[in-house]
Amino acid sequence: MKIKERWEFAHKPAVYTLRGDEKVSTAIKVMALRNIGSVVIVDDDMKVQGIVTERDLVRRLLGEKRDQDTTALSDIMTTDPRTARDDDDVVECLRLMSNERFRHLPIVDESGRLMSILSQGDFVAYTWPELLVLVRKKATETFKPNSLTLVAILVYTFIVIAMSNIWQDFTFK
């Protein structure tokens, strides 16, 4: 399924963006206030220049003991982040994010202008119902209970209950 085919994609709130010359303290306030894990850095044409994530804040701000009030976002942002197009496959995007260990994927148009952003959590939420259907189908194909299996499960259940009662009588008397 393509990203643009998902109902949720069309109904996501606008991406919060900043310019690279803005200070890190601005991004921190925005991320905390909006409870988001990243801010996309764009130019005047809304083309993606970079992204600042919580990981960037930890590694490049705190780890390098920089001052959030004087450090520009361009100094700590991840440059040239991976992006996707709205006609890309949802599962392929999730696989890419998982394999390359990043959690935020800006979605751009054919000119490279920012349209939206999806997090790994968004992709999981999008694919979760389909995953459940696949698991149910595989489980049904793999496990075809017959009468012997059902009898074995019932016998095992009775043995566990009986042993539990015997153990309880033994330990509390």
PDB file of C-alpha atoms in Angstrom:
ATOM      1  CA  MET A   1       0.000   0.000   0.000  1.00  0.00           C
ATOM      2  CA  LYS A   2       1.235   3.469  -0.846  1.00  0.00           C
ATOM      3  CA  ILE A   3       1.630   6.198   1.765  1.00  0.00           C
ATOM      4  CA  LYS A   4      -0.893   8.459   0.017  1.00  0.00           C
ATOM      5  CA  GLU A   5      -3.520   5.684   0.125  1.00  0.00           C
ATOM      6  CA  ARG A   6      -3.604   5.711   3.904  1.00  0.00           C
ATOM      7  CA  TRP A   7      -6.450   7.711   5.440  1.00  0.00           C
ATOM      8  CA  GLU A   8      -4.202   8.752   8.295  1.00  0.00           C
ATOM      9  CA  PHE A   9      -1.647  10.327   5.946  1.00  0.00           C
ATOM     10  CA  ALA A  10      -4.162  12.848   4.619  1.00  0.00           C
ATOM     11  CA  HIS A  11      -5.278  13.738   8.144  1.00  0.00           C
ATOM     12  CA  LYS A  12      -1.935  14.278   9.864  1.00  0.00           C
ATOM     13  CA  PRO A  13      -1.355  17.725  11.344  1.00  0.00           C
ATOM     14  CA  ALA A  14       1.054  20.075   9.603  1.00  0.00           C
ATOM     15  CA  VAL A  15       4.744  19.446  10.166  1.00  0.00           C
ATOM     16  CA  TYR A  16       6.465  21.864  12.478  1.00  0.00           C
ATOM     17  CA  THR A  17       9.441  23.355  10.679  1.00  0.00           C
ATOM     18  CA  LEU A  18      12.251  25.712  11.573  1.00  0.00           C
ATOM     19  CA  ARG A  19      15.139  27.350   9.728  1.00  0.00           C
ATOM     20  CA  GLY A  20      18.730  26.247  10.251  1.00  0.00           C
ATOM     21  CA  ASP A  21      19.790  29.608  11.685  1.00  0.00           C
ATOM     22  CA  GLU A  22      17.280  29.412  14.538  1.00  0.00           C
ATOM     23  CA  LYS A  23      18.580  28.440  17.959  1.00  0.00           C
ATOM     24  CA  VAL A  24      18.337  24.972  19.451  1.00  0.00           C
ATOM     25  CA  SER A  25      16.379  26.339  22.433  1.00  0.00           C
ATOM     26  CA  THR A  26      13.506  27.155  20.052  1.00  0.00           C
ATOM     27  CA  ALA A  27      13.365  23.568  18.805  1.00  0.00           C
ATOM     28  CA  ILE A  28      13.487  22.200  22.346  1.00  0.00           C
ATOM     29  CA  LYS A  29      10.546  24.387  23.409  1.00  0.00           C
ATOM     30  CA  VAL A  30       8.505  23.404  20.348  1.00  0.00           C
ATOM     31  CA  MET A  31       9.246  19.704  20.704  1.00  0.00           C
ATOM     32  CA  ALA A  32       8.331  19.724  24.392  1.00  0.00           C
ATOM     33  CA  LEU A  33       5.191  21.809  23.901  1.00  0.00           C
ATOM     34  CA  ARG A  34       3.898  19.746  20.978  1.00  0.00           C
ATOM     35  CA  ASN A  35       5.163  16.405  22.329  1.00  0.00           C
ATOM     36  CA  ILE A  36       7.011  15.634  19.088  1.00  0.00           C
ATOM     37  CA  GLY A  37      10.334  13.896  18.549  1.00  0.00           C
ATOM     38  CA  SER A  38      11.700  15.952  15.678  1.00  0.00           C
ATOM     39  CA  VAL A  39      11.649  19.260  13.859  1.00  0.00           C
ATOM     40  CA  VAL A  40      12.312  19.443  10.131  1.00  0.00           C
ATOM     41  CA  ILE A  41      14.747  22.132   8.992  1.00  0.00           C
ATOM     42  CA  VAL A  42      13.676  23.704   5.701  1.00  0.00           C
ATOM     43  CA  ASP A  43      14.740  26.540   3.416  1.00  0.00           C
ATOM     44  CA  ASP A  44      12.479  29.343   2.152  1.00  0.00           C
ATOM     45  CA  ASP A  45      11.018  27.023  -0.511  1.00  0.00           C
ATOM     46  CA  MET A  46      10.108  24.377   2.116  1.00  0.00           C
ATOM     47  CA  LYS A  47      12.801  22.048   0.804  1.00  0.00           C
ATOM     48  CA  VAL A  48      14.221  19.766   3.479  1.00  0.00           C
ATOM     49  CA  GLN A  49      17.689  20.823   4.616  1.00  0.00           C
ATOM     50  CA  GLY A  50      17.917  18.570   7.638  1.00  0.00           C
ATOM     51  CA  ILE A  51      16.155  17.259  10.687  1.00  0.00           C
ATOM     52  CA  VAL A  52      16.720  17.709  14.403  1.00  0.00           C
ATOM     53  CA  THR A  53      15.645  14.754  16.501  1.00  0.00           C
ATOM     54  CA  GLU A  54      15.865  13.908  20.167  1.00  0.00           C
ATOM     55  CA  ARG A  55      18.910  11.823  19.296  1.00  0.00           C
ATOM     56  CA  ASP A  56      20.613  14.886  17.761  1.00  0.00           C
ATOM     57  CA  LEU A  57      19.908  16.853  20.921  1.00  0.00           C
ATOM     58  CA  VAL A  58      21.496  14.184  23.086  1.00  0.00           C
ATOM     59  CA  ARG A  59      24.514  13.495  20.897  1.00  0.00           C
ATOM     60  CA  ARG A  60      25.350  16.872  19.400  1.00  0.00           C
ATOM     61  CA  LEU A  61      24.052  19.307  21.998  1.00  0.00           C
ATOM     62  CA  LEU A  62      24.370  17.602  25.361  1.00  0.00           C
ATOM     63  CA  GLY A  63      27.154  15.228  24.347  1.00  0.00           C
ATOM     64  CA  GLU A  64      29.283  18.076  23.044  1.00  0.00           C
ATOM     65  CA  LYS A  65      28.242  20.397  25.912  1.00  0.00           C
ATOM     66  CA  ARG A  66      26.923  23.108  23.616  1.00  0.00           C
ATOM     67  CA  ASP A  67      24.718  25.989  24.739  1.00  0.00           C
ATOM     68  CA  GLN A  68      21.135  25.644  23.528  1.00  0.00           C
ATOM     69  CA  ASP A  69      20.661  29.422  23.491  1.00  0.00           C
ATOM     70  CA  THR A  70      23.622  30.153  21.202  1.00  0.00           C
ATOM     71  CA  THR A  71      23.865  27.011  19.038  1.00  0.00           C
ATOM     72  CA  ALA A  72      22.142  27.126  15.648  1.00  0.00           C
ATOM     73  CA  LEU A  73      20.012  24.183  14.561  1.00  0.00           C
ATOM     74  CA  SER A  74      22.213  23.814  11.466  1.00  0.00           C
ATOM     75  CA  ASP A  75      25.125  22.997  13.805  1.00  0.00           C
ATOM     76  CA  ILE A  76      23.436  19.927  15.269  1.00  0.00           C
ATOM     77  CA  MET A  77      20.933  18.801  12.635  1.00  0.00           C
ATOM     78  CA  THR A  78      21.199  15.599  10.672  1.00  0.00           C
ATOM     79  CA  THR A  79      21.918  16.768   7.139  1.00  0.00           C
ATOM     80  CA  ASP A  80      20.480  15.041   4.088  1.00  0.00           C
ATOM     81  CA  PRO A  81      17.966  12.912   5.975  1.00  0.00           C
ATOM     82  CA  ARG A  82      16.225  10.091   4.190  1.00  0.00           C
ATOM     83  CA  THR A  83      12.957  11.210   2.644  1.00  0.00           C
ATOM     84  CA  ALA A  84      10.093   9.446   0.924  1.00  0.00           C
ATOM     85  CA  ARG A  85       7.437  10.310  -1.606  1.00  0.00           C
ATOM     86  CA  ASP A  86       3.738   9.855  -1.009  1.00  0.00           C
ATOM     87  CA  ASP A  87       3.609   7.106  -3.640  1.00  0.00           C
ATOM     88  CA  ASP A  88       6.244   5.002  -1.838  1.00  0.00           C
ATOM     89  CA  ASP A  89       5.229   1.699  -0.260  1.00  0.00           C
ATOM     90  CA  VAL A  90       4.413   1.858   3.463  1.00  0.00           C
ATOM     91  CA  VAL A  91       6.068  -1.456   4.346  1.00  0.00           C
ATOM     92  CA  GLU A  92       9.217  -0.602   2.370  1.00  0.00           C
ATOM     93  CA  CYS A  93       9.499   2.703   4.256  1.00  0.00           C
ATOM     94  CA  LEU A  94       9.107   0.917   7.581  1.00  0.00           C
ATOM     95  CA  ARG A  95      11.733  -1.637   6.567  1.00  0.00           C
ATOM     96  CA  LEU A  96      14.153   1.145   5.562  1.00  0.00           C
ATOM     97  CA  MET A  97      13.618   2.972   8.859  1.00  0.00           C
ATOM     98  CA  SER A  98      14.154  -0.196  10.831  1.00  0.00           C
ATOM     99  CA  ASN A  99      17.259  -1.275   8.910  1.00  0.00           C
ATOM    100  CA  GLU A 100      18.894   2.152   9.023  1.00  0.00           C
ATOM    101  CA  ARG A 101      17.807   2.888  12.605  1.00  0.00           C
ATOM    102  CA  PHE A 102      15.965   6.186  12.253  1.00  0.00           C
ATOM    103  CA  ARG A 103      12.460   7.045  13.421  1.00  0.00           C
ATOM    104  CA  HIS A 104      11.320  10.101  11.436  1.00  0.00           C
ATOM    105  CA  LEU A 105      10.768  10.176   7.679  1.00  0.00           C
ATOM    106  CA  PRO A 106       9.922  13.451   5.932  1.00  0.00           C
ATOM    107  CA  ILE A 107       7.545  13.010   3.004  1.00  0.00           C
ATOM    108  CA  VAL A 108       8.367  15.307   0.073  1.00  0.00           C
ATOM    109  CA  ASP A 109       6.785  16.111  -3.275  1.00  0.00           C
ATOM    110  CA  GLU A 110       8.465  15.711  -6.670  1.00  0.00           C
ATOM    111  CA  SER A 111      10.306  19.025  -6.135  1.00  0.00           C
ATOM    112  CA  GLY A 112      11.642  17.994  -2.736  1.00  0.00           C
ATOM    113  CA  ARG A 113       9.265  20.275  -0.799  1.00  0.00           C
ATOM    114  CA  LEU A 114       8.078  19.005   2.555  1.00  0.00           C
ATOM    115  CA  MET A 115       4.539  17.619   2.575  1.00  0.00           C
ATOM    116  CA  SER A 116       4.402  15.739   5.860  1.00  0.00           C
ATOM    117  CA  ILE A 117       6.442  13.613   8.219  1.00  0.00           C
ATOM    118  CA  LEU A 118       5.788  10.114   9.434  1.00  0.00           C
ATOM    119  CA  SER A 119       7.327   8.513  12.466  1.00  0.00           C
ATOM    120  CA  GLN A 120       8.075   4.858  12.931  1.00  0.00           C
ATOM    121  CA  GLY A 121       5.117   4.804  15.321  1.00  0.00           C
ATOM    122  CA  ASP A 122       2.856   6.100  12.540  1.00  0.00           C
ATOM    123  CA  PHE A 123       3.982   3.310  10.224  1.00  0.00           C
ATOM    124  CA  VAL A 124       3.465   0.683  12.908  1.00  0.00           C
ATOM    125  CA  ALA A 125      -0.015   2.035  13.615  1.00  0.00           C
ATOM    126  CA  TYR A 126      -0.769   1.988   9.878  1.00  0.00           C
ATOM    127  CA  THR A 127       0.435  -1.567   9.386  1.00  0.00           C
ATOM    128  CA  TRP A 128      -0.773  -3.088  12.686  1.00  0.00           C
ATOM    129  CA  PRO A 129      -4.260  -4.173  11.475  1.00  0.00           C
ATOM    130  CA  GLU A 130      -2.752  -5.764   8.370  1.00  0.00           C
ATOM    131  CA  LEU A 131      -0.131  -7.508  10.479  1.00  0.00           C
ATOM    132  CA  LEU A 132      -2.837  -8.995  12.708  1.00  0.00           C
ATOM    133  CA  VAL A 133      -4.662 -10.342   9.645  1.00  0.00           C
ATOM    134  CA  LEU A 134      -1.428 -11.933   8.365  1.00  0.00           C
ATOM    135  CA  VAL A 135      -0.658 -13.489  11.757  1.00  0.00           C
ATOM    136  CA  ARG A 136      -4.187 -14.860  12.054  1.00  0.00           C
ATOM    137  CA  LYS A 137      -3.960 -16.309   8.535  1.00  0.00           C
ATOM    138  CA  LYS A 138      -0.558 -17.931   9.180  1.00  0.00           C
ATOM    139  CA  ALA A 139      -1.724 -19.300  12.518  1.00  0.00           C
ATOM    140  CA  THR A 140      -4.795 -20.808  10.883  1.00  0.00           C
ATOM    141  CA  GLU A 141      -2.698 -22.362   8.114  1.00  0.00           C
ATOM    142  CA  THR A 142      -0.114 -23.716  10.537  1.00  0.00           C
ATOM    143  CA  PHE A 143      -2.355 -24.881  13.362  1.00  0.00           C
ATOM    144  CA  LYS A 144      -5.283 -26.952  12.166  1.00  0.00           C
ATOM    145  CA  PRO A 145      -6.650 -28.518  15.328  1.00  0.00           C
ATOM    146  CA  ASN A 146      -7.960 -32.033  15.137  1.00  0.00           C
ATOM    147  CA  SER A 147      -9.799 -34.010  17.807  1.00  0.00           C
ATOM    148  CA  LEU A 148      -6.581 -35.551  19.176  1.00  0.00           C
ATOM    149  CA  THR A 149      -5.047 -32.068  19.660  1.00  0.00           C
ATOM    150  CA  LEU A 150      -8.153 -30.828  21.465  1.00  0.00           C
ATOM    151  CA  VAL A 151      -8.196 -33.887  23.754  1.00  0.00           C
ATOM    152  CA  ALA A 152      -4.495 -33.382  24.544  1.00  0.00           C
ATOM    153  CA  ILE A 153      -5.111 -29.727  25.437  1.00  0.00           C
ATOM    154  CA  LEU A 154      -8.015 -30.684  27.715  1.00  0.00           C
ATOM    155  CA  VAL A 155      -6.004 -33.440  29.436  1.00  0.00           C
ATOM    156  CA  TYR A 156      -3.064 -31.070  29.942  1.00  0.00           C
ATOM    157  CA  THR A 157      -5.387 -28.421  31.420  1.00  0.00           C
ATOM    158  CA  PHE A 158      -6.878 -30.907  33.883  1.00  0.00           C
ATOM    159  CA  ILE A 159      -3.412 -32.137  34.913  1.00  0.00           C
ATOM    160  CA  VAL A 160      -2.235 -28.561  35.542  1.00  0.00           C
ATOM    161  CA  ILE A 161      -5.334 -27.807  37.624  1.00  0.00           C
ATOM    162  CA  ALA A 162      -5.018 -31.050  39.595  1.00  0.00           C
ATOM    163  CA  MET A 163      -1.296 -30.530  40.249  1.00  0.00           C
ATOM    164  CA  SER A 164      -1.999 -26.958  41.304  1.00  0.00           C
ATOM    165  CA  ASN A 165      -4.578 -28.153  43.836  1.00  0.00           C
ATOM    166  CA  ILE A 166      -2.282 -30.910  45.129  1.00  0.00           C
ATOM    167  CA  TRP A 167       0.621 -28.462  45.494  1.00  0.00           C
ATOM    168  CA  GLN A 168      -1.608 -25.981  47.284  1.00  0.00           C
ATOM    169  CA  ASP A 169      -2.857 -28.682  49.703  1.00  0.00           C
ATOM    170  CA  PHE A 170       0.724 -29.840  50.309  1.00  0.00           C
ATOM    171  CA  THR A 171       2.177 -26.392  50.999  1.00  0.00           C
ATOM    172  CA  PHE A 172      -0.585 -24.957  53.189  1.00  0.00           C
ATOM    173  CA  LYS A 173      -1.218 -27.877  55.576  1.00  0.00           C
TER     174      LYS A 173
END
